[in-house]
Tab-separated table of C-alpha atoms (C1' of nucleotides) in Angstrom:
chain	number	residue	atom	x	y	z
V	137	MET	CA	36.223	12.929	-43.730
V	138	ASN	CA	37.925	9.792	-43.001
V	139	ASP	CA	41.435	8.655	-44.148
V	140	LYS	CA	40.468	6.321	-46.710
V	141	GLU	CA	38.510	9.125	-48.248
V	142	ARG	CA	40.940	11.547	-48.093
V	143	ARG	CA	43.193	8.945	-49.633
V	144	SER	CA	40.904	8.859	-52.590
V	145	MET	CA	39.507	12.175	-53.523
V	146	PRO	CA	39.801	13.432	-56.741
V	147	LEU	CA	42.668	16.436	-56.763
V	148	PHE	CA	45.297	16.274	-59.129
V	149	SER	CA	45.571	16.893	-62.874
V	150	ILE	CA	47.476	14.790	-65.376
V	151	GLY	CA	50.322	17.364	-65.658
V	152	ILE	CA	51.204	17.382	-62.207
V	153	VAL	CA	50.711	13.708	-61.506
V	154	MET	CA	53.310	13.550	-64.520
V	155	LYS	CA	56.037	15.983	-62.461
V	156	LEU	CA	55.158	13.795	-58.836
V	157	THR	CA	55.609	10.534	-60.908
V	158	GLU	CA	58.028	11.367	-63.565
V	159	LEU	CA	55.919	9.342	-66.102
V	160	THR	CA	54.338	10.886	-69.799
V	161	ALA	CA	51.286	10.712	-69.992
V	162	ARG	CA	51.139	8.667	-72.707
V	163	GLN	CA	52.011	5.934	-69.774
V	164	ILE	CA	49.662	7.173	-67.260
V	165	ARG	CA	46.783	7.005	-69.958
V	166	TYR	CA	48.129	3.708	-70.808
V	167	TYR	CA	48.128	2.150	-67.203
V	168	GLU	CA	44.752	3.421	-67.398
V	169	GLU	CA	43.642	1.789	-70.774
V	170	HIS	CA	45.291	-1.739	-68.747
V	171	GLU	CA	42.926	-0.786	-65.596
V	172	LEU	CA	45.971	-0.085	-63.270
V	173	VAL	CA	44.444	2.657	-62.321
V	174	PHE	CA	41.366	4.341	-61.782
V	175	PRO	CA	41.527	8.392	-61.874
V	176	GLU	CA	37.983	9.875	-61.953
V	177	ARG	CA	36.797	12.562	-64.018
V	178	THR	CA	35.648	16.016	-64.248
V	179	SER	CA	32.130	16.753	-65.941
V	180	GLY	CA	34.283	17.672	-68.590
V	181	ASN	CA	36.118	14.314	-69.187
V	182	GLN	CA	39.661	15.526	-67.596
V	183	ARG	CA	41.164	12.778	-65.380
V	184	LEU	CA	41.490	14.084	-61.853
V	185	PHE	CA	43.952	11.624	-59.580
V	186	SER	CA	43.665	10.771	-55.548
V	187	PHE	CA	47.010	10.202	-53.541
V	188	ASN	CA	45.707	6.174	-54.155
V	189	ASP	CA	46.409	6.672	-57.962
V	190	VAL	CA	49.511	8.537	-57.492
V	191	ASP	CA	50.570	5.537	-54.838
V	192	ARG	CA	49.653	3.218	-57.714
V	193	LEU	CA	51.581	4.248	-60.699
V	194	LEU	CA	54.498	5.047	-58.483
V	195	GLU	CA	54.337	1.382	-57.568
V	196	ILE	CA	53.507	0.601	-60.922
V	197	LYS	CA	56.587	2.240	-62.299
V	198	ASP	CA	58.453	0.561	-59.664
V	199	LEU	CA	57.506	-3.025	-60.162
V	200	LEU	CA	58.248	-2.260	-64.337
V	201	ASP	CA	61.867	-1.015	-63.165
V	202	LYS	CA	62.277	-4.603	-61.914
V	203	GLY	CA	60.956	-6.411	-64.857
V	204	LEU	CA	57.513	-7.142	-64.316
V	205	ASN	CA	54.699	-6.470	-67.347
V	206	LEU	CA	51.940	-5.080	-67.038
V	207	ALA	CA	49.991	-7.724	-67.076
V	208	GLY	CA	51.925	-9.493	-63.790
V	209	ILE	CA	51.605	-5.700	-61.382
V	210	LYS	CA	47.962	-6.107	-62.106
V	211	LEU	CA	47.653	-9.075	-60.841
V	212	LEU	CA	50.116	-8.215	-57.878
V	213	LEU	CA	47.970	-4.827	-56.981
V	214	ASP	CA	44.516	-6.616	-57.078
V	215	GLU	CA	46.024	-9.584	-54.653
V	216	SER	CA	47.445	-6.917	-52.352
V	217	VAL	CA	44.228	-5.109	-52.663
V	218	GLU	CA	42.087	-8.370	-51.885
V	219	GLU	CA	44.667	-9.053	-49.299
V	220	LYS	CA	44.016	-5.715	-47.577
V	221	GLN	CA	40.272	-6.091	-47.910
V	222	LYS	CA	39.509	-9.737	-46.525
V	223	GLN	CA	42.574	-9.619	-44.128
V	224	SER	CA	43.094	-13.548	-43.975
V	225	GLU	CA	39.345	-14.806	-43.945
V	226	VAL	CA	38.919	-17.323	-46.054
V	227	LYS	CA	40.490	-18.529	-49.403
V	228	ASN	CA	43.458	-16.666	-51.435
V	229	SER	CA	41.161	-17.434	-54.934
V	230	GLU	CA	42.992	-20.659	-56.379
V	231	LEU	CA	42.852	-19.769	-59.927
V	232	SER	CA	44.089	-16.463	-59.548
V	233	ASP	CA	47.186	-17.657	-57.418
V	234	ARG	CA	47.604	-20.465	-59.485
V	235	GLU	CA	48.079	-17.619	-62.642
V	236	LEU	CA	50.072	-15.537	-60.258
V	237	ARG	CA	52.323	-17.787	-59.686
V	238	THR	CA	52.355	-18.838	-63.020
V	239	ILE	CA	53.272	-15.743	-64.604
V	240	LEU	CA	55.561	-14.064	-62.020
V	241	LYS	CA	57.082	-17.332	-62.306
V	242	ASN	CA	57.925	-16.226	-66.029
V	243	GLU	CA	58.235	-12.195	-65.015
V	244	LEU	CA	61.210	-12.815	-62.111
V	245	LYS	CA	63.109	-14.341	-63.976
V	246	HIS	CA	64.636	-10.841	-64.501
V	247	ALA	CA	64.436	-8.504	-61.925
V	248	GLY	CA	66.635	-6.900	-60.123
V	249	ARG	CA	68.442	-3.090	-60.418
V	250	LEU	CA	66.268	-0.545	-59.885
V	251	GLY	CA	66.066	3.066	-60.874
V	252	GLN	CA	65.971	5.939	-58.520
V	253	THR	CA	63.825	8.464	-58.420
V	254	ASN	CA	62.099	11.426	-56.477
V	255	LEU	CA	59.131	9.431	-54.733
V	256	ARG	CA	59.091	5.808	-54.438
V	257	GLN	CA	55.833	3.832	-53.347
V	258	GLY	CA	53.535	4.533	-50.953
V	259	GLU	CA	55.610	8.114	-50.318
V	260	LEU	CA	53.200	10.048	-51.757
V	261	SER	CA	50.278	9.417	-49.152
V	262	ARG	CA	52.594	8.572	-46.660
V	263	PHE	CA	54.152	12.046	-46.887
V	264	PHE	CA	50.806	13.997	-47.067
V	265	VAL	CA	47.955	11.935	-45.665
V	266	ASN	CA	47.531	11.844	-42.037
V	267	ARG	CA	47.839	7.762	-40.571
K	644	MET	CA	60.953	16.802	-48.443
K	645	ASN	CA	60.272	18.117	-44.996
K	646	ASP	CA	57.083	19.581	-43.663
K	647	LYS	CA	57.368	22.979	-44.811
K	648	GLU	CA	58.241	21.819	-48.471
K	649	ARG	CA	55.159	20.079	-48.494
K	650	ARG	CA	52.748	22.568	-47.629
K	651	SER	CA	54.103	24.515	-49.907
K	652	MET	CA	54.580	22.365	-53.425
K	653	PRO	CA	52.630	23.789	-55.818
K	654	LEU	CA	49.534	20.819	-56.807
K	655	PHE	CA	46.253	22.423	-57.397
K	656	SER	CA	44.509	24.008	-60.633
K	657	ILE	CA	42.114	26.772	-59.711
K	658	GLY	CA	39.784	24.442	-60.379
K	659	ILE	CA	40.246	21.895	-57.933
K	660	VAL	CA	41.074	24.584	-55.354
K	661	MET	CA	37.208	26.208	-56.428
K	662	LYS	CA	35.588	22.448	-55.611
K	663	LEU	CA	38.083	22.759	-52.412
K	664	THR	CA	37.446	26.006	-50.879
K	665	GLU	CA	33.578	26.440	-52.918
K	666	LEU	CA	35.391	29.851	-54.021
K	667	THR	CA	34.958	31.300	-57.420
K	668	ALA	CA	37.703	32.031	-60.017
K	669	ARG	CA	37.389	35.308	-59.823
K	670	GLN	CA	37.021	35.330	-56.079
K	671	ILE	CA	40.503	33.480	-55.999
K	672	ARG	CA	41.792	35.460	-58.474
K	673	TYR	CA	40.746	38.495	-57.100
K	674	TYR	CA	42.829	37.633	-53.728
K	675	GLU	CA	45.381	37.237	-55.512
K	676	GLU	CA	45.955	40.530	-56.962
K	677	HIS	CA	45.581	41.969	-53.840
K	678	GLU	CA	48.511	40.134	-52.764
K	679	LEU	CA	46.961	37.443	-50.234
K	680	VAL	CA	47.900	34.558	-51.535
K	681	PHE	CA	50.382	34.053	-54.305
K	682	PRO	CA	49.592	30.656	-56.365
K	683	GLU	CA	52.835	29.683	-58.101
K	684	ARG	CA	52.731	29.270	-62.092
K	685	THR	CA	52.917	26.258	-64.894
K	686	SER	CA	55.134	27.360	-67.402
K	687	GLY	CA	52.180	28.322	-69.418
K	688	ASN	CA	51.156	30.829	-66.545
K	689	GLN	CA	48.435	28.698	-65.090
K	690	ARG	CA	48.204	28.431	-61.473
K	691	LEU	CA	49.370	26.329	-58.883
K	692	PHE	CA	48.422	26.276	-55.258
K	693	SER	CA	49.825	24.627	-52.368
K	694	PHE	CA	48.076	23.339	-49.522
K	695	ASN	CA	49.125	26.447	-47.870
K	696	ASP	CA	47.443	28.761	-50.434
K	697	VAL	CA	44.659	26.480	-50.098
K	698	ASP	CA	44.482	26.970	-46.175
K	699	ARG	CA	45.120	30.829	-46.739
K	700	LEU	CA	42.007	31.117	-48.622
K	701	LEU	CA	40.112	28.954	-46.470
K	702	GLU	CA	41.252	32.062	-43.993
K	703	ILE	CA	40.226	34.278	-45.887
K	704	LYS	CA	36.735	33.170	-46.587
K	705	ASP	CA	36.120	32.738	-42.592
K	706	LEU	CA	37.518	35.921	-42.460
K	707	LEU	CA	34.947	37.534	-44.803
K	708	ASP	CA	32.325	35.710	-43.682
K	709	LYS	CA	32.869	37.534	-40.347
K	710	GLY	CA	32.805	41.562	-41.926
K	711	LEU	CA	36.761	42.305	-42.020
K	712	ASN	CA	37.676	43.165	-45.262
K	713	LEU	CA	40.382	42.267	-48.080
K	714	ALA	CA	42.781	44.876	-45.885
K	715	GLY	CA	42.426	43.833	-42.454
K	716	ILE	CA	42.556	40.225	-43.831
K	717	LYS	CA	45.737	40.607	-44.996
K	718	LEU	CA	47.452	42.496	-42.275
K	719	LEU	CA	46.041	39.738	-39.742
K	720	LEU	CA	47.019	37.126	-42.256
K	721	ASP	CA	50.523	38.802	-42.208
K	722	GLU	CA	50.825	39.799	-38.729
K	723	SER	CA	50.221	36.159	-37.677
K	724	VAL	CA	52.601	34.863	-40.853
K	725	GLU	CA	55.266	37.397	-38.873
K	726	GLU	CA	54.356	36.526	-35.296
K	727	LYS	CA	55.087	32.351	-36.220
K	728	GLN	CA	58.575	33.711	-37.765
K	729	LYS	CA	60.124	35.412	-35.242
K	730	GLN	CA	57.909	33.951	-32.337
K	731	SER	CA	58.084	36.536	-29.249
K	732	GLU	CA	61.580	37.832	-30.988
K	733	VAL	CA	61.822	41.859	-29.806
K	734	LYS	CA	58.622	44.321	-31.152
K	735	ASN	CA	55.638	43.419	-32.969
K	736	SER	CA	56.432	46.194	-35.715
K	737	GLU	CA	55.008	49.220	-33.937
K	738	LEU	CA	53.387	50.604	-37.039
K	739	SER	CA	52.139	47.651	-38.539
K	740	ASP	CA	50.280	47.007	-34.860
K	741	ARG	CA	48.894	50.771	-34.652
K	742	GLU	CA	46.970	50.326	-38.343
K	743	LEU	CA	46.008	46.898	-37.400
K	744	ARG	CA	44.043	48.105	-34.250
K	745	THR	CA	42.967	51.200	-36.225
K	746	ILE	CA	41.636	49.274	-39.265
K	747	LEU	CA	39.887	46.522	-37.190
K	748	LYS	CA	38.425	48.273	-34.450
K	749	ASN	CA	36.783	49.667	-37.563
K	750	GLU	CA	35.988	46.166	-38.822
K	751	LEU	CA	35.277	44.037	-36.136
K	752	LYS	CA	31.923	46.750	-35.535
K	753	HIS	CA	30.452	43.946	-37.694
K	754	ALA	CA	31.298	40.038	-37.470
K	755	GLY	CA	29.008	38.039	-36.171
K	756	ARG	CA	27.321	34.994	-37.807
K	757	LEU	CA	29.607	32.527	-40.032
K	758	GLY	CA	28.604	30.341	-43.092
K	759	GLN	CA	29.112	26.838	-42.570
K	760	THR	CA	31.419	25.160	-45.563
K	761	ASN	CA	32.711	21.948	-45.970
K	762	LEU	CA	36.487	22.850	-44.832
K	763	ARG	CA	37.509	25.354	-42.316
K	764	GLN	CA	40.742	27.573	-42.250
K	765	GLY	CA	43.826	25.331	-41.545
K	766	GLU	CA	41.678	22.207	-42.182
K	767	LEU	CA	43.172	20.935	-45.594
K	768	SER	CA	46.789	20.380	-44.939
K	769	ARG	CA	45.637	18.986	-41.182
K	770	PHE	CA	43.895	16.694	-43.014
K	771	PHE	CA	46.655	15.938	-45.599
K	772	VAL	CA	50.162	16.516	-44.186
K	773	ASN	CA	52.315	14.818	-41.203
K	774	ARG	CA	53.126	17.277	-38.930
J	1070	DA	C1'	64.479	-15.150	-88.968
J	1071	DA	C1'	60.634	-13.511	-89.415
J	1072	DA	C1'	56.368	-12.291	-86.831
J	1073	DA	C1'	53.584	-10.898	-83.256
J	1074	DT	C1'	53.653	-8.738	-78.791
J	1075	DA	C1'	54.316	-4.699	-75.461
J	1076	DA	C1'	54.853	-0.448	-73.694
J	1077	DT	C1'	56.302	3.840	-75.349
J	1078	DG	C1'	56.700	8.206	-78.745
J	1079	DT	C1'	54.437	10.914	-81.761
J	1080	DA	C1'	51.053	13.803	-84.163
J	1081	DA	C1'	46.776	15.702	-85.545
J	1082	DG	C1'	42.118	17.957	-84.633
J	1083	DA	C1'	38.958	18.902	-80.795
J	1084	DA	C1'	37.718	19.946	-76.377
J	1085	DA	C1'	37.935	21.335	-72.358
J	1086	DT	C1'	40.003	24.595	-68.630
J	1087	DA	C1'	42.357	28.863	-67.378
J	1088	DC	C1'	44.306	33.410	-68.529
J	1089	DT	C1'	43.871	38.520	-69.381
J	1090	DA	C1'	41.129	42.513	-69.118
J	1091	DA	C1'	36.866	45.226	-69.534
J	1092	DC	C1'	32.818	46.624	-68.342
J	1093	DA	C1'	28.312	45.655	-64.580
J	1094	DT	C1'	26.485	45.501	-60.619
J	1095	DG	C1'	24.923	45.385	-55.563
J	1096	DA	C1'	25.429	46.573	-50.796
J	1097	DG	C1'	27.533	49.329	-47.441
J	1098	DG	C1'	29.223	54.126	-46.100
J	1099	DT	C1'	29.837	58.631	-46.097
Z	1155	DA	C1'	23.421	60.641	-54.707
Z	1156	DC	C1'	27.885	59.521	-55.173
Z	1157	DC	C1'	31.708	55.604	-53.675
Z	1158	DT	C1'	33.756	51.879	-52.926
Z	1159	DC	C1'	34.532	46.990	-52.769
Z	1160	DA	C1'	33.586	42.268	-53.854
Z	1161	DT	C1'	31.794	39.796	-57.045
Z	1162	DG	C1'	29.511	38.668	-61.456
Z	1163	DT	C1'	29.783	38.172	-66.474
Z	1164	DT	C1'	31.403	38.574	-70.974
Z	1165	DA	C1'	34.780	38.048	-74.810
Z	1166	DG	C1'	38.671	36.450	-76.970
Z	1167	DT	C1'	43.204	34.159	-76.306
Z	1168	DA	C1'	45.912	30.228	-74.920
Z	1169	DT	C1'	47.540	26.580	-72.583
Z	1170	DT	C1'	45.994	21.682	-71.293
Z	1171	DT	C1'	43.900	17.185	-72.024
Z	1172	DC	C1'	41.478	14.359	-74.423
Z	1173	DT	C1'	40.884	10.607	-78.046
Z	1174	DT	C1'	42.624	8.280	-82.323
Z	1175	DA	C1'	45.939	6.180	-84.862
Z	1176	DC	C1'	50.503	5.833	-87.051
Z	1177	DA	C1'	55.637	4.656	-85.915
Z	1178	DT	C1'	59.118	2.766	-83.206
Z	1179	DT	C1'	62.170	-0.327	-80.188
Z	1180	DA	C1'	63.175	-4.337	-77.673
Z	1181	DT	C1'	61.507	-9.087	-76.474
Z	1182	DT	C1'	58.985	-13.244	-77.517
Z	1183	DT	C1'	56.997	-16.655	-79.844
Z	1184	DT	C1'	56.459	-19.086	-84.524
DNA sequence: AAAATAATGTAAGAAATACTAACATGAGGT
DNA sequence: ACCTCATGTTAGTATTTCTTACATTATTTT
């Protein structure tokens, strides 16, 4: 079992994720509905979240606090995943990029204050997963 | 939040612990009943296990495989906790020590083969918790 | 200003998971 | 043969989670 597998291992029920992220069940499910997180399911259809999922939720929370909307956050997170994957490979999927800028230009009119919570983005797996 | 707190943070439902340890719910509850692990509880009385708890369960499983009984395992684990705590401080609680030897002398007549499982003692938090 | 949209709250009913307590069983030791 | 230990199994209840639907509030859009 390597790092990547550890980070994506389904471990946490929604109740625990609520405490870890200080999000409500409604919020967490809504973000899944909009394809921002992809928790696994038990055989009985109960959600199981990984460290990665929890970190993503913390990122979402942070960006929401900064005034982004879910569409923008989705693009941002998808982009950063793509970047990590094809680490400066060829083209940065131009259409996505234009979309991104178009949307974020609008979103970032807001952006300012930030709420302080217990855990912040990336913190959970930084705490728990060896690198 | 430091290492110690991370390791003892209540995170896992019994269902996940079952998968992580390949123990049955009955076994896990039985070990708790006999004071070998001490999971926390939710407000609704559901068990919540920490990394430490899971590691302890993996140790218990290992020692059971080697033929020890629960009484012996309890003494062993309690001893090793004490040792870690008062790291070569003064006396090794002589009575406990005599008891330990008496009991283990008997137990260790067996001890041999070992079953291979996914995770082994200490492995879970070694995997997940920074040191 | 009225209407639409986004994000979240809330409630209902069903399904899954977990709890305790009790009795059953099989392997070893005495 | 009888005990004890560790575990299986079952029953009934409680807790948690699920989906769906409707409500609410703030912010755009028309």
